[in-house]
Each structure stands twice: as C-alpha cells, then as structure tokens.
Coordinates of C-alpha atoms in Angstrom, one line a residue:
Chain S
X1 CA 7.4 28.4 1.8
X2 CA 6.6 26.1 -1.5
X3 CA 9.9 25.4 -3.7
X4 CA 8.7 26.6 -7.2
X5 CA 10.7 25.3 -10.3
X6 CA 10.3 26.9 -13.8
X7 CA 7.3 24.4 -14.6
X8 CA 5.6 24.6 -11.2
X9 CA 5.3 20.7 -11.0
X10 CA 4.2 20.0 -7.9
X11 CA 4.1 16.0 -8.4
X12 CA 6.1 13.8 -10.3
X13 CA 6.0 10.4 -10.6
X14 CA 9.0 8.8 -12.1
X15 CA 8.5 4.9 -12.8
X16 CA 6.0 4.3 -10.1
X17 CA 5.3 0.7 -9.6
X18 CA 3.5 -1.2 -7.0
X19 CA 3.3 -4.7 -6.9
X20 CA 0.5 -6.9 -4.7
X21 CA 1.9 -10.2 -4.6
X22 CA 2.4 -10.8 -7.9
X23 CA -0.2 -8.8 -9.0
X24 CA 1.5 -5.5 -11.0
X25 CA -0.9 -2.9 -10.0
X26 CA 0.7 0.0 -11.1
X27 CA 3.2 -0.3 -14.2
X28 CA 6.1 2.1 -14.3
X29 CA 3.8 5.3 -14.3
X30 CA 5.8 8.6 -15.0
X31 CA 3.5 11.6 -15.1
X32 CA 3.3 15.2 -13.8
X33 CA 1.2 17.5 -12.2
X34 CA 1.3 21.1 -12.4
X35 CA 0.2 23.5 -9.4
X36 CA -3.3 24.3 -9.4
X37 CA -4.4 21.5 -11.6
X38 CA -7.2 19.8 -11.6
X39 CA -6.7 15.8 -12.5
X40 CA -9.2 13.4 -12.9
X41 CA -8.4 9.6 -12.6
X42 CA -10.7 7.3 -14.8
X43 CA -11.2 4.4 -15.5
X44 CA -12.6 0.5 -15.2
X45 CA -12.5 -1.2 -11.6
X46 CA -9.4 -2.7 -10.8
X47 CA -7.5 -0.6 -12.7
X48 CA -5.2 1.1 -10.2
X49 CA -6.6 4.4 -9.7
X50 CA -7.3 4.3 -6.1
X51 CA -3.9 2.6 -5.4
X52 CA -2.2 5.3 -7.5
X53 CA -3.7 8.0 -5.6
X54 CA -2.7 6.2 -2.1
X55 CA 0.4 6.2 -3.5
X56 CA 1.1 10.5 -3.7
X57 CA 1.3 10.5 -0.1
X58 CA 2.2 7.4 1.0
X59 CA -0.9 5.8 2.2
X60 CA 0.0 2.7 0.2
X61 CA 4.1 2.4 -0.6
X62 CA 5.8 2.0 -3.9
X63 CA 7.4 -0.9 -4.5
X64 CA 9.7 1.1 -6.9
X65 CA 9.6 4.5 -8.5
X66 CA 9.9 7.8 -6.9
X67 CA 6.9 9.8 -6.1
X68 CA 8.5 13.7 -6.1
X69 CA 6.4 16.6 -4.2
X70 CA 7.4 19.5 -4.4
X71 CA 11.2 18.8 -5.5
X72 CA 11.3 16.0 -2.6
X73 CA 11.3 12.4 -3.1
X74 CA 8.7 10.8 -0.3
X75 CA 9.8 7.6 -1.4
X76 CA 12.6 8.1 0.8
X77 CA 12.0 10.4 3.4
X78 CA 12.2 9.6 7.4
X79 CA 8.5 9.5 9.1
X80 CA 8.4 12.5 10.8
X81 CA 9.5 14.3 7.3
X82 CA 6.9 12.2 4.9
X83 CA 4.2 14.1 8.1
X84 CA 5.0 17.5 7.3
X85 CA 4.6 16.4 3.3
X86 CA 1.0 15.2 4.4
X87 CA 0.1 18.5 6.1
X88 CA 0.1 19.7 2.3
X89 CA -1.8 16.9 1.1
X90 CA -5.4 16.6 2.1
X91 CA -6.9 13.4 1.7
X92 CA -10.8 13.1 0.7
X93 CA -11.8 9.0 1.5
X94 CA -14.8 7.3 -0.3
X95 CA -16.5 6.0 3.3
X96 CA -15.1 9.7 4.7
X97 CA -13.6 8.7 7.9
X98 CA -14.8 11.1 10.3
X99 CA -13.7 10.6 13.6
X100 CA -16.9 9.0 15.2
X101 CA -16.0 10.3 18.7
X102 CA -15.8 13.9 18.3
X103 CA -18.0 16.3 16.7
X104 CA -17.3 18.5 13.8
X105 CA -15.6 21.2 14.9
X106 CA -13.1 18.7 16.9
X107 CA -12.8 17.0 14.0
X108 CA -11.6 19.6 11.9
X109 CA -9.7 21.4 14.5
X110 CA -7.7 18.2 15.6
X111 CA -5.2 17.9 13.7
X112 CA -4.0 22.0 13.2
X113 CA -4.4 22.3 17.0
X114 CA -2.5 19.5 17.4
X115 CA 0.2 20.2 14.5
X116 CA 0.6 23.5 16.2
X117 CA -1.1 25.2 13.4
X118 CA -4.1 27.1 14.8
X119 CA -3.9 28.1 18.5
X120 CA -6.9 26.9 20.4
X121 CA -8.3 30.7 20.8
X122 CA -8.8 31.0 16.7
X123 CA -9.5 27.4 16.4
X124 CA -14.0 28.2 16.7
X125 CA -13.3 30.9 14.3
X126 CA -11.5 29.5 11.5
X127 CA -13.4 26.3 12.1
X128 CA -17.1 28.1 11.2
X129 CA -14.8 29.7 8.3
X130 CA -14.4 26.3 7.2
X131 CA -18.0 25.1 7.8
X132 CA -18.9 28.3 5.8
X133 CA -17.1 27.0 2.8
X134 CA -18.8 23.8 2.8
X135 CA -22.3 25.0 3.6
X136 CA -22.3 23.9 6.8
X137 CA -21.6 25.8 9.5
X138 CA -24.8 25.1 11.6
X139 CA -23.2 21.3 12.0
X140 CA -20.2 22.9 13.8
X141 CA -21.8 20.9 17.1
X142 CA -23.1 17.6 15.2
X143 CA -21.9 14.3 16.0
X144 CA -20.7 12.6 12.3
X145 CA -23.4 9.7 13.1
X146 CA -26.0 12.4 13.2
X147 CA -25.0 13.5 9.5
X148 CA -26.0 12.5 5.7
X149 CA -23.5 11.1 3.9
X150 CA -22.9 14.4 1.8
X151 CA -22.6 16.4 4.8
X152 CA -20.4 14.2 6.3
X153 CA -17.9 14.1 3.2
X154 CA -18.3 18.0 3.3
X155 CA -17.1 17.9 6.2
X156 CA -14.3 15.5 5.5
X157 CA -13.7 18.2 2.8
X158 CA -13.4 21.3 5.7
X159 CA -11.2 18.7 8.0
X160 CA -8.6 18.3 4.9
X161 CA -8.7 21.9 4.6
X162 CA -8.1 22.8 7.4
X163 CA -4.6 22.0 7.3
X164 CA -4.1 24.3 4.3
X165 CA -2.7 21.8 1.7
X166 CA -1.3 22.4 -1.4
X167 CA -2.9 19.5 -3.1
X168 CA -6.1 18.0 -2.6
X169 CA -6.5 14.3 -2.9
X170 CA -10.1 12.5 -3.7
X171 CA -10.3 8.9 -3.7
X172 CA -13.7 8.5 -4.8
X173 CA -15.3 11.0 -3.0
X174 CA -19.0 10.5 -4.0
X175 CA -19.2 6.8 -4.6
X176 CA -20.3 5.9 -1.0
X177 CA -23.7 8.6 -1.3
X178 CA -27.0 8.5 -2.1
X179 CA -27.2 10.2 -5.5
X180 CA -29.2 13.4 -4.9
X181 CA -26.1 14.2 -2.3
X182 CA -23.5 13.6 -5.0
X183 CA -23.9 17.2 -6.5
X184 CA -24.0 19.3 -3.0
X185 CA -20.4 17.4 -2.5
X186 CA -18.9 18.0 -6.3
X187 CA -20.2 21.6 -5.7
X188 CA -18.1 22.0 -3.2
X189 CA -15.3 20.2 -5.0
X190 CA -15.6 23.0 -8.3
X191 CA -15.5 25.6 -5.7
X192 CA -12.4 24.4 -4.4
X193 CA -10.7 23.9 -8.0
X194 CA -12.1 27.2 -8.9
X195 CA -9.8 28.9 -6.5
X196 CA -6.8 27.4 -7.4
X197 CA -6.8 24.4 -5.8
X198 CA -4.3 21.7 -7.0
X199 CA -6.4 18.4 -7.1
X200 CA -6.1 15.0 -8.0
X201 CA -9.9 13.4 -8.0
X202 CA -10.5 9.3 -8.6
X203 CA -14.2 9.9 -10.1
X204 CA -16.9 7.9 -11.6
X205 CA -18.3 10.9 -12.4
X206 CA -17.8 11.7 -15.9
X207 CA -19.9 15.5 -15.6
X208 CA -16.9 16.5 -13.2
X209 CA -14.1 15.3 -15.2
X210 CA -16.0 16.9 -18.6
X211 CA -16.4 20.3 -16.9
X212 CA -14.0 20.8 -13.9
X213 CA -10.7 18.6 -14.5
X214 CA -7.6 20.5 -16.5
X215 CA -7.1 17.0 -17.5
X216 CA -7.7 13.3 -17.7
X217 CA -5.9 10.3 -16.8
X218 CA -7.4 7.3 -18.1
X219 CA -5.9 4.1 -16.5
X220 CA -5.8 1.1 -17.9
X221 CA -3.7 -2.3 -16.7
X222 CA -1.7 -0.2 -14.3
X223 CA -1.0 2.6 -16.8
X224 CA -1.9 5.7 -17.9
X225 CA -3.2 5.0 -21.0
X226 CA -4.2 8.7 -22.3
X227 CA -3.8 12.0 -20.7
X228 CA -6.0 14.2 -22.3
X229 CA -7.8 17.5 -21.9
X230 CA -11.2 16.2 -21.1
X231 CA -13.1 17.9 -24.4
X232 CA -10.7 15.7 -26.2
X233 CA -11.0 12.6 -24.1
X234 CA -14.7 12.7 -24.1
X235 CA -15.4 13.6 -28.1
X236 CA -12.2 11.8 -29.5
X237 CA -10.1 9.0 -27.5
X238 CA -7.3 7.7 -28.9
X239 CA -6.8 4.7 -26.9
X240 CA -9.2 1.6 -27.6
X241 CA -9.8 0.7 -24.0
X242 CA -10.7 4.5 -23.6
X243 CA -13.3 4.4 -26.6
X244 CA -15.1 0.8 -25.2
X245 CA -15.1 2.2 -21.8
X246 CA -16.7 6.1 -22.8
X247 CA -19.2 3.6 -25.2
X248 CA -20.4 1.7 -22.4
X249 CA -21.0 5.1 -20.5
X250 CA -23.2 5.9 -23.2
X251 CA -25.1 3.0 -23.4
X252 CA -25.5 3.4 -19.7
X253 CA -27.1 7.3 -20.0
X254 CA -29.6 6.0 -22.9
Chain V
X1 CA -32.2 -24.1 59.6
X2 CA -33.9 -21.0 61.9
X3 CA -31.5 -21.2 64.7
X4 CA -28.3 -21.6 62.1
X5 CA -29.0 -18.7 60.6
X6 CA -30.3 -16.5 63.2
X7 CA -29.1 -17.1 66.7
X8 CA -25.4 -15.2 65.6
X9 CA -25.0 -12.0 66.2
X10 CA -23.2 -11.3 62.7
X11 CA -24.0 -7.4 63.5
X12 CA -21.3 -7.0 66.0
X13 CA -18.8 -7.9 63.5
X14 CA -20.1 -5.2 61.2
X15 CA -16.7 -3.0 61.6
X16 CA -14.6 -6.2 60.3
X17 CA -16.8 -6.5 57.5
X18 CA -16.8 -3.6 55.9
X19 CA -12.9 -3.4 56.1
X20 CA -12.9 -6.6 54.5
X21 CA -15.5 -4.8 51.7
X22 CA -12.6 -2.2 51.7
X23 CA -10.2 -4.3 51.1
X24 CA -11.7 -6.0 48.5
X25 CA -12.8 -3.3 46.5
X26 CA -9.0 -1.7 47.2
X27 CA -7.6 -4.7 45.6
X28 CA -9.9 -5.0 43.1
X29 CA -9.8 -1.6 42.0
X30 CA -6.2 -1.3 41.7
X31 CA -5.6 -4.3 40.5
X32 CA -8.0 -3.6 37.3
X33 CA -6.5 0.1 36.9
X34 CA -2.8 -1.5 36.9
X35 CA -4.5 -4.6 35.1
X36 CA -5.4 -1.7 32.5
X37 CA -2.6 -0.2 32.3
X38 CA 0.0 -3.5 32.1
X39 CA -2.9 -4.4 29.6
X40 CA -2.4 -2.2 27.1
X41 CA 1.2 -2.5 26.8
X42 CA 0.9 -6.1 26.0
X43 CA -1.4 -5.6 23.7
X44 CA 0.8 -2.4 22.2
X45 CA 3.6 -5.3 21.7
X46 CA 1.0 -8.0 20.6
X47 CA 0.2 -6.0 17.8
X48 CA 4.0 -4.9 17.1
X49 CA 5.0 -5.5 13.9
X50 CA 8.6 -6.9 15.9
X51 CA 8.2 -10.2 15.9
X52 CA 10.2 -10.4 19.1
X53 CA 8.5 -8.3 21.0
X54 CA 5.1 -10.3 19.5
X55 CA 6.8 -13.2 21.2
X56 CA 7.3 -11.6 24.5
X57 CA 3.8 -10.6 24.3
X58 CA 2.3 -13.9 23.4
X59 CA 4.3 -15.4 25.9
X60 CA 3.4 -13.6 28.7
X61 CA -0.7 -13.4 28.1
X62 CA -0.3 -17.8 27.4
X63 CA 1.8 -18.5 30.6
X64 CA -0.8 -15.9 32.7
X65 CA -3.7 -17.8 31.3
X66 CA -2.2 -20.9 31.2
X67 CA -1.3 -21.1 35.2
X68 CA -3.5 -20.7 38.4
X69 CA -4.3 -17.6 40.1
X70 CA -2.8 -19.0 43.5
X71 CA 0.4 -19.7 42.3
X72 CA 1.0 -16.2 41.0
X73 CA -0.2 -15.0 43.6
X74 CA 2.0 -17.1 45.8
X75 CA 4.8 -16.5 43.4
X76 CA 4.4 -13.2 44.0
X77 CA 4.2 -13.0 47.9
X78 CA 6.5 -15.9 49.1
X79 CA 9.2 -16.1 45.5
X80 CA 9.8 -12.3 44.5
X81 CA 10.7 -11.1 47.7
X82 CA 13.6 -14.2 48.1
X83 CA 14.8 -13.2 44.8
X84 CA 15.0 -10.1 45.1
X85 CA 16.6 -10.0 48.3
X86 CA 19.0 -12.8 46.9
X87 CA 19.8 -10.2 43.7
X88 CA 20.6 -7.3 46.5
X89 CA 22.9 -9.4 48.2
X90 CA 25.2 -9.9 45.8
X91 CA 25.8 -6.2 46.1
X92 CA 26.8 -7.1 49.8
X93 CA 23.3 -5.7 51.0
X94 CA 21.8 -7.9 53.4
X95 CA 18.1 -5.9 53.3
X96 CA 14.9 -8.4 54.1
X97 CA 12.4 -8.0 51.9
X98 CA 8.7 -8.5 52.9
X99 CA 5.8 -7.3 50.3
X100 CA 2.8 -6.4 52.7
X101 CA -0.1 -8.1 52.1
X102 CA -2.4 -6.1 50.3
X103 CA 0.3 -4.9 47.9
X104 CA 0.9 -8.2 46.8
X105 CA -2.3 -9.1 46.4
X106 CA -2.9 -6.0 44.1
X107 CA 0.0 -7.3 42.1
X108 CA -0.8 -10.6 41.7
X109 CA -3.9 -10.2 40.5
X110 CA -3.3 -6.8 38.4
X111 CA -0.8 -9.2 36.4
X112 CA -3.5 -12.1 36.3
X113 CA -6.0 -9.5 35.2
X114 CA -3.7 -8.1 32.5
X115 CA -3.4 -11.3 30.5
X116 CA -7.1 -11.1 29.9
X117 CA -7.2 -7.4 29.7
X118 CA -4.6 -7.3 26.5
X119 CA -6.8 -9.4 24.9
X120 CA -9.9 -7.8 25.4
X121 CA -7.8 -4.3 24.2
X122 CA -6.5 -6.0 21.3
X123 CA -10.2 -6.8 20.1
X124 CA -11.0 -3.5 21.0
X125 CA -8.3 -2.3 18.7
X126 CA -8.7 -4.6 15.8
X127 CA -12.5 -3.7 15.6
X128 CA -11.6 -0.2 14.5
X129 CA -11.5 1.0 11.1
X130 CA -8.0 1.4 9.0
X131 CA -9.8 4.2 7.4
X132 CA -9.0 5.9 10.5
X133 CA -5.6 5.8 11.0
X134 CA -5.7 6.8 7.0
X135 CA -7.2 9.7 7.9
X136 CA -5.4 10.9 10.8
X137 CA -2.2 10.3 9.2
X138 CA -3.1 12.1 5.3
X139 CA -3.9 15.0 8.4
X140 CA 0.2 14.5 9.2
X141 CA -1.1 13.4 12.5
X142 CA 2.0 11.2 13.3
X143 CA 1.7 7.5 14.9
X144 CA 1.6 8.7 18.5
X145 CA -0.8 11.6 18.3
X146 CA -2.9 9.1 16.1
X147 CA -3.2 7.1 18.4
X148 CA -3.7 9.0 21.3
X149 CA -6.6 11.0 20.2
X150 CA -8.1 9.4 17.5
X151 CA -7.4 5.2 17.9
X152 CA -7.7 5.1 21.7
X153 CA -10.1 6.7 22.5
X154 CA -12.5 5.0 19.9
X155 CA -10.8 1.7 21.0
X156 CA -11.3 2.6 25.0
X157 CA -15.4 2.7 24.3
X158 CA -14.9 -1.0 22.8
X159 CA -13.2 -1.7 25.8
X160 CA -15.1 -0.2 28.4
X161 CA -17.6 -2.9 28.7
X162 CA -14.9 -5.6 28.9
X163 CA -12.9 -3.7 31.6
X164 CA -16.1 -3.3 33.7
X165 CA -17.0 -7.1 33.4
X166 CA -13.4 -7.7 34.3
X167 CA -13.6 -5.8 37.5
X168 CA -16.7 -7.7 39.1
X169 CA -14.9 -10.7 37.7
X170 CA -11.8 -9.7 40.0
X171 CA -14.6 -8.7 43.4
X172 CA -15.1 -12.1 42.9
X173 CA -11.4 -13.8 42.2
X174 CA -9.7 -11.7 44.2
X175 CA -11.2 -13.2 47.3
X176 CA -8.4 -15.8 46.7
X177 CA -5.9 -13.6 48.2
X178 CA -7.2 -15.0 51.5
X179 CA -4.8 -17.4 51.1
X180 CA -1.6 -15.2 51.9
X181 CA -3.6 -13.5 54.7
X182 CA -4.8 -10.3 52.8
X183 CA -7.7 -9.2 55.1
X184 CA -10.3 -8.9 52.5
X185 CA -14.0 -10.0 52.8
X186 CA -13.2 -14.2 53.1
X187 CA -10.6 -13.2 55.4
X188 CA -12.7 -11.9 57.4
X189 CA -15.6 -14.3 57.2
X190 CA -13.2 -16.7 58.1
X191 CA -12.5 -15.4 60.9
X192 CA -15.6 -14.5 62.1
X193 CA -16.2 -18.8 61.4
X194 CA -13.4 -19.3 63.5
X195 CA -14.5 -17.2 66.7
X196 CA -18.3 -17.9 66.6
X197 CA -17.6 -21.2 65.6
X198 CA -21.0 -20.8 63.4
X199 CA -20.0 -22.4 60.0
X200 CA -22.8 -21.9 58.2
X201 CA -24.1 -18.3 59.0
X202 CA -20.6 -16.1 58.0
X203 CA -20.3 -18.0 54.3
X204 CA -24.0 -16.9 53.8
X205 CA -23.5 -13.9 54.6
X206 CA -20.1 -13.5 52.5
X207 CA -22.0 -14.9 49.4
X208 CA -24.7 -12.1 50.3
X209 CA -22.4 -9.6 50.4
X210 CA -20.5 -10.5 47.4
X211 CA -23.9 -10.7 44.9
X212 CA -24.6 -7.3 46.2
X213 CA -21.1 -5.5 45.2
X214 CA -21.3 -7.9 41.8
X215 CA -24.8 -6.9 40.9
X216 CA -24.9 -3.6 42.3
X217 CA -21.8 -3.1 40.0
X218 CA -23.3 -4.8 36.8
X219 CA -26.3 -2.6 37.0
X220 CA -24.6 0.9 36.9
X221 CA -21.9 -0.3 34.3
X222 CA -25.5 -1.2 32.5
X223 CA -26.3 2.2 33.1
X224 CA -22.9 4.0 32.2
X225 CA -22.7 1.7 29.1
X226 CA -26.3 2.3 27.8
X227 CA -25.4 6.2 28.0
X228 CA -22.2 5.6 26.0
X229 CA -24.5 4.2 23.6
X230 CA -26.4 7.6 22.6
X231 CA -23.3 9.5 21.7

C-alpha cells in the first residue's frame, strides 16, 4: 500500500546537493514529482543529470538535502529499509547491466524470486508476460551476449518491471545503441508512460521529451534551470543557457 | 644408463605408488578446496571498507607469501600442537595433542595456498563491473543476495582458471610435506630409494608420474575452461 497525500507527490527533493571533491555537482535542487508523471532530464554534459537521477534511489548519496519518496526521507533510512524503497524504483542504466551469467528469464525473475515476490511456479509465466510487453518474448532463453543492444535494454526494461515499481528511472537509456534500435527502446518507454507509469528519463532525445514527457527539467550548473511543459520549453525558453543549448540542437538537425 | 634404469623392478612397488598418488591428490585437493574457501574470506576483508580488518587481511596474505612453505608447514605440525596443548593446560587438562600427518599437511598448505588464492579472487572481483552491483541493488537485491547470485558467480568464472592453475601448482608443492612424513608420492619414492638402494630409477619415475597428473590436469581444465568460454 502507497501513502497518497492531497498532491500525490511521489518525490521530493528538498535542497539536494552533492558535492565531488570540491566539485558542487548538484546545487540545492528542490523540486517535485507528481505520480504518474513523466520527467525528462535535459541538458549539456556535465551538468548533473545523471548524478541527480542516481541520487532518487540512492545509487549515488547526497551530501545534503533530503530526497523524500513517498512521504519517507531515504536520506536517512537504515539499509534494509532504503531496499524495500528500491523495489519501487526501477532503474534503466545506459550500458544496461544485464547479468551476463544468466539468461533472460533468470534475469528478470531474480530479483522477485528472490525478494519473495513471485513464487517460482508463476515465475515462467509472468516472465513471458513481461517479455510480451517488450516485444520479446521469443528471447525468454537468450544469453544477454547473444542480444542487440535494444533488445538487451528491453530487457533491462522487463527486469525493472518486474519488481512492479512505482517509478521508473532512465539514466540515458538509449545513448549506448546503434541508432535504428533507439526507437524500438523509446517505443517501449511511451508504452510504459502511456499506462501511468511515473518516470523520470535523462534523455538526449529531444522527440521523447517533445511528445512523451509531462515536463522538462533543464539542468544547468547543478540546477534546474527551467521546468517547463515541453511545448513551452521547446517553442519559448526562458532561460539563456536553455535557448543556446535548443539553438545548437537546431543547427545540429539542419 | 640401460642397466640404471631398467634392471629395478619398480612394478612391485606399484601398490605404494599409487597410495602415494592418493595422497597427493587428497592433499592437494583439500588443501585447494579449504585454500578456496580461507581464500575468499581474505579477500572479503581485503576489500572491506574497515580499515582494520584491511589490515588483518593484508597482513596475513604478506606474512604467507613472505615465508617458506616448510616452515608453515613445520609450524603447523611440530608448533600448533605444543601450543595448543600448553593453552589446555592451563585449564588443568593435561591432553597430548598430535595432528596426524596428512591433516597437517592439508592445513599447511590450504593456508599457503590461500594467500595466493585471495589474490587471485580479489582480481577476480575487481574485474567485474559496478554497473552490476548498481543494478542488483536499484532491484532492492540487498548486499548479501547481490553478491551471492549476481557478483560471485560472475567473479568465480574469473577465478576458475586461477584456482585450476593453483591446484597443479600444489600436485607439485605439496610434495614438500615429505618432510614431516606425510606418505605422499616423494615419500614414497623415497622410500622405494632407500630399499632398492637404486637412486636414480625411483626420482625418474616420480618426475614421470608427477608431469603426468600436472599435464593430464592442465589439459582438461583446458577443456573445462574453453567450454566456459561459449556461454
């Protein structure tokens, strides 16, 4: 059972910094996320984005701020507590991370059997459920070194699933393929936000954020510098960085 | 050179040899099993992020490395069971302690064997991907199960190949235990010198029968590791 306030926020960053070093990565970010958003993360290299996203379920820790899912701080949570908080966060990697050792079906059913989710009787069954979503249930046998690299992120995609999440985290999900896989993977990605799916995607691709996000984040020097619908992010940025950034886009599609 | 080699009857001693084989492979097997097993909890420590336990861990694999086999070994047969027994009696038990032979020769060398054998696991370990961890753990796979079925077993076919080279290493190193009377394959060689008085004939045939186990043993791992290959 999901704690819902009047608002549905199901993240909340409250003054989220991280700190490399010296190097101020993120700046004091205090934003929200509503349930069944869809969020887009844009923006220059070296601008944060991946870090921020590592930083909603703990891959990468705050060095201050709060990071609030559904009503509970994971800043400060004990180990065991910040795993159960994972289980509703699936996590989409750029290089995908399948587990080279086992095949597709283990790989997706590991962590639920495991986790004490799916009992190993149902697990073939809601595994080619899974597979079905993705498009790829005749891979349910396949080795991840026998697979392209949009299968394998589809896959990636059913693994995450499969632990039913409440939010859905991309970290660059098609930067690592060849681009005539990019669309079979962002396919599946509108799919998923078409059902409701709460999402938070770091994306060099501007056609997603235009036509699937709820809304943009562009992120600049460790903040979010506008948070905009996307039709008004793309036609009419306010911030500078936001305009030169879109203009070289263009200049790019010519 | 005809007559050195020829004119003994090594065939009679046939029974004695392969016991010694036995014995060998016994201790060698064990100790790289135990070898393992000690192995990978130094390594676990070495790669603690407690830098105490670090130290213990570095300490152990540099004063392993850093001292001969035969003086562990000896340590291990002749020292241990004095000090223990000198522990017990201070609770007024006056027990004598022997270690049999072959025990102690496991021992010995499964310790030896470990020093090298948390190395060649924390290489194993380090060659692996963060990206998997990262992904085992956005699961909410915690630390243990992440490790158990998604680190080691990807780190154990690193491994493998060391672990095998290790073992006909040990065939080889653990005919040392001759010296504390373990009756392995020297021990018995010797002691076929000793009653033929032929001293020639027996060391040929103990380098014989060592190249076949060692080879013999190279090739399958060859074969098991070539197989691993196509998964």
């Amino acid at each position: 059972m999901t704690k819902k306030n009047s608002e549905d926020i199901i993240i909340e960053l409250k003054g989220l910094t991280k700190k490399f070093d010296e190097n101020l990565v993120l700046d004091h970010i205090d934003a929200k996320i509503n349930r069944s958003e869809v969020i887009t993360l844009i923006g220059p290299s070296g601008t944060g984005k991946s870090t921020l996203i590592r930083n909603l379920n703990m891959l990468d820790t705050p060095t201050s701020g709060s990071v609030i899912v559904e009503g509970q701080d994971i800043t400060k949570i004990k180990d065991k507590q910040l795993d159960s908080v994972r289980e509703k966060m699936g996590m989409v990697f750029q290089s995908f991370n399948l587990f080279p050792h086992l095949n597709v079906e283990q790989n997706i059913s590991l962590a639920p059997i495991k986790l004490g989710k799916w009992k190993e009787s149902e697990a073939r069954k809601k595994t080619e459920s899974l597979l079905e979503k993705v498009g790829l249930t005749e891979k349910i046998s396949a080795f991840p070194k026998s697979l392209s690299g949009g299968q394998a992120q589809r896959v990636a995609i059913a693994r995450a699933l499969a632990m039913n999440p409440d939010v859905m985290l991309f970290d660059e999900p098609t930067s690592a393929l060849d681009p005539e896989m990019v669309g079979e993977v962002l396919k599946v990605m509108q799919k998923l936000a078409a059902e409701g799916m709460t999402m938070v995607v770091v994306t060099h691709e501007m056609g997603f954020a235009k036509n699937v996000a709820d809304r943009v984040w562009f992120l600049d020097e460790g903040k979010i510098a506008e948070d905009a619908k996307p039709e008004q992010f793309f036609s009419h940025p306010n911030n500078p960085r936001a305009q030169e950034f879109l203009g070289k886009l263009l200049e790019v599609n010519v | 050179m005809q007559s050195i080699i020829l004119d003994v009857n090594l065939w009679k001693f046939r029974s004695e040899l392969i016991s010694g084989i036995e014995v060998t492979l016994l201790i060698s097997i064990c100790a790289v099993v135990l070898g393992s097993i000690i192995g990978l909890f130094i390594a676990i420590m070495h790669m603690s992020k407690k830098r105490v336990v670090n130290v213990i861990a570095t300490t152990y694999v540099e004063i392993l490395r850093g001292t001969p086999l035969i003086v562990q070994l000896m340590f291990v047969y002749y020292a241990v069971p004095l000090i223990l027994q000198a522990i017990l009696s201070n609770f007024g038990s006056s027990i004598e302690i022997n270690i049999p032979t072959i025990p102690a020769g496991i021992i010995a060398v499964a310790i030896n064997s470990s020093a090298y054998v948390s190395e060649a696991i924390r290489a194993g370990f380090n060659s692996i991907d963060k990206g998997q961890t990262e992904a085992a753990r956005s699961l909410g796979l915690p630390k243990k199960l992440t490790m158990r079925y998604v680190i080691i077993p990807q780190a154990l076919k690193n491994i493998w190949p060391a672990l095998g080279n290790e073992f006909v290493a040990l065939i080889k190193e653990s005919s040392i235990v001759l010296v504390i009377g373990t009756p392995d394959i020297m021990y018995q060689i010797n002691n076929i010198r000793a009653v033929t008085f032929e001293p020639v004939a027996p060391l040929i045939l103990s380098a014989v029968i060592y190249f076949v186990l060692t080879f013999g043993l190279t090739r399958i791992m060859k074969h098991f590791e070539g197989k691993m290959q196509h998964d």
